Amino acid sequence: MFDKDKWQEIFGTIRKNKMRTALTALGVFWGVFMLIFLLGMGSGLEAGVFKNFGSQMRNKMYVWGERTNKPHKGFPAGRAIDITLDDLAAIKREIPEVDMLGPRRRMNATFVHYEDRSDNYDIRGEYPSMVEIEPLKVTEGRYLNQKDLDDRRKVAVIGTKVKELLFEDKSPIGKYVMIRGIGFKVVGVMAPIELKPWRISDTESIVVPLNTMCHAFGLEERIDYMAISSHMDTRVSVAEEKVVALLKTRHQIHPDDPNGIGHENVEEEIDQVVNLFIGIQSFLWFVGIGTLLAGIVGVSNIMLIIVKERTKEIGIRKALGATPGSIVSMILTESVFITAMAGYLGLLLGTLIIGGISYAMYSFEVDVDNFANPQVNLAAGVGALIMLVIAGTIAGLIPAMQAANINPVEALKDE
Amino acid sequence: MIQLKGIHKSYQTEYNSLHVLKGIDIDIQEGDFVSIMGSSGSGKSTMLNILGILDKYDEGEYILDGNLIKNLSQKDEAYYRNHLLGFVFQSFNLLAFKTAKENVALPLYYQKVDRKVRQELALEYLDQVGLLEWADHYPNQMSGGQQQRVAIARSLISKPKVILADEPTGALDSKTSEDVMDIFKKVNAQGITVLLVTHEDEISKMTNRVIRLRDGIIESS
């Protein structure tokens, strides 16, 4: 039960001994602050590195056709494999691990003009799903939609660089760009979410519906490659194996042929980075907990000194009728209170600073390499606080027992 | 009120044992005003500590207000100290970080008396020793005599049956000593048994009964 008198007694003691209390609190305050700050900065580092990878890259793969390496079922080695839209339908039908499929057909360096401006751009024939698989964002208008595909509309989404060169600062939406002399209505402008060297081509490309592209330019309906994402709870490598096996069967490729179906994912690289961060996190925890422990030992130490210092006071209290229990409870409560308060302040300051950094980076659009959106792990914070209360109890226990065992005769002896 | 029967007490040091009390028999009636005298080393402080349940004895019996004080748990000891006894020390032993009022109220805190009641009673007892206006002063803002009066108020607030005072005037000049003794007389007049240790004859003369200790035995009583 909440004992108001006890707290008043403790607050009184604390208020009258501010310096002592502050010294006791400092170690724990600093320990918790360091723990929270280190972990927050660690999370910022992690977020920054994963931002570089591209947020949507974690469960994504690519497959494409290439020349076979082994003869199989009467087909000679060196046969070229073309992936088709039928393959895409088969994958969707037969492999439940696959979430989204995005086919892409490319026409490199194609002549494009708008009024008197012109240049050569890559034309991409795609499905609407591509914008969700690749780390792309729409800056104006919209991306392709299913209706574009169904009606085989002549519509285009242009990269930001294309827009700059052909339209300068005018809005391109609703205008017609001429691709090899055929007019395509611009419906949107796109850009990569993070502008990285390997994503610059996104800004210099024009996306049109795949079927429109094949029909308008007289191409057969094969695709250059497919981007495939697995469901969030499935590792993409599992889906990848099944997709490759399925395509090999469909295209009569020897199951052990290392070529024929090309495929790639960055799961292994990401795994490596994840492991690295587990390592860094463990190290930060180690350092943080160490600092915290030092703080707690400090509390225990200072409480011991305090009990020594208060020997006479405790002797007086005992002579006035304080039970050993009330003495233990007094010292323990003080210890826990100081530890918890100091810990809470540390938690608060750590969270404020990490939050402040995060907010400042967000509102001033600061873009630092390998650092983004630092966050405080709330569970870690609450856990640390609970640990602190327990630690405060342990820290106060030895001094409290000592206080309870003080012999009033000895304590009250006049020096 | 207080009965000591054949009390023995020795202190074990590293090399030898020091026999301090060698069979003390005393009977003190309720409402008595007694002084204990003796040179240093006579065992008077040890006796007072035993009477105050601050120290244990080896042999004999100590009966306080009908309760045998022997082999008690620390909790029971605390209970008897809190309810039956009031202490007054030579060096006052007030808590420096508490005001006079808070010091006086402290024994009632351990009786779990409500805070408001504590404060009111503390003021009442401070008034009894003539220090009502000093209620919010800290001990270091008061003279020795005033501090001792605060200490007496503190010893009285729990309505004890016995007041034990260890050289209560030892640190005071003769004028303030007289004031303090006047208060003890008034306390005694209310029916509270007062026992004080002193080595000053003027002080012991003001009490009703003098017990002289010498080398751990009672010389006269």
mmCIF file of C-alpha atoms in Angstrom, chain A residues 23-29 31-32 288-306 335 339 387-388 390-399:
data_model
loop_
_atom_site.group_PDB
_atom_site.id
_atom_site.type_symbol
_atom_site.label_atom_id
_atom_site.label_comp_id
_atom_site.label_asym_id
_atom_site.label_seq_id
_atom_site.Cartn_x
_atom_site.Cartn_y
_atom_site.Cartn_z
ATOM 1 C CA LEU A 23 25.787 12.129 -6.643
ATOM 2 C CA THR A 24 24.015 8.849 -6.113
ATOM 3 C CA ALA A 25 21.705 9.480 -9.018
ATOM 4 C CA LEU A 26 24.396 10.584 -11.450
ATOM 5 C CA GLY A 27 25.881 7.137 -12.092
ATOM 6 C CA VAL A 28 22.558 5.510 -12.845
ATOM 7 C CA PHE A 29 21.359 8.481 -14.858
ATOM 8 C CA GLY A 31 24.230 4.542 -17.375
ATOM 9 C CA VAL A 32 20.669 4.570 -18.629
ATOM 10 C CA GLY A 288 25.495 0.150 -22.133
ATOM 11 C CA ILE A 289 24.747 -2.526 -19.555
ATOM 12 C CA GLY A 290 28.326 -2.261 -18.319
ATOM 13 C CA THR A 291 27.928 1.461 -17.776
ATOM 14 C CA LEU A 292 24.608 0.838 -16.072
ATOM 15 C CA LEU A 293 26.099 -1.804 -13.802
ATOM 16 C CA ALA A 294 28.884 0.556 -12.845
ATOM 17 C CA GLY A 295 26.196 3.085 -11.969
ATOM 18 C CA ILE A 296 24.314 0.573 -9.842
ATOM 19 C CA VAL A 297 27.451 -0.521 -8.015
ATOM 20 C CA GLY A 298 27.993 3.189 -7.469
ATOM 21 C CA VAL A 299 24.558 3.496 -5.878
ATOM 22 C CA SER A 300 25.260 0.562 -3.612
ATOM 23 C CA ASN A 301 28.598 2.041 -2.638
ATOM 24 C CA ILE A 302 27.213 5.448 -1.910
ATOM 25 C CA MET A 303 24.299 3.952 0.003
ATOM 26 C CA LEU A 304 26.837 2.120 2.158
ATOM 27 C CA ILE A 305 28.622 5.362 2.863
ATOM 28 C CA ILE A 306 25.302 7.031 3.514
ATOM 29 C CA SER A 335 17.697 3.483 -2.987
ATOM 30 C CA THR A 339 17.716 4.651 -8.910
ATOM 31 C CA MET A 387 15.865 -3.817 -14.291
ATOM 32 C CA LEU A 388 16.763 -0.581 -12.546
ATOM 33 C CA ILE A 390 15.352 -4.550 -9.253
ATOM 34 C CA ALA A 391 18.931 -3.301 -9.301
ATOM 35 C CA GLY A 392 18.040 -0.482 -6.938
ATOM 36 C CA THR A 393 16.614 -3.057 -4.547
ATOM 37 C CA ILE A 394 19.756 -5.155 -4.753
ATOM 38 C CA ALA A 395 21.936 -2.078 -4.487
ATOM 39 C CA GLY A 396 20.080 -0.970 -1.383
ATOM 40 C CA LEU A 397 19.781 -4.389 0.227
ATOM 41 C CA ILE A 398 23.268 -4.729 1.692
ATOM 42 C CA PRO A 399 23.344 -1.160 3.033
#
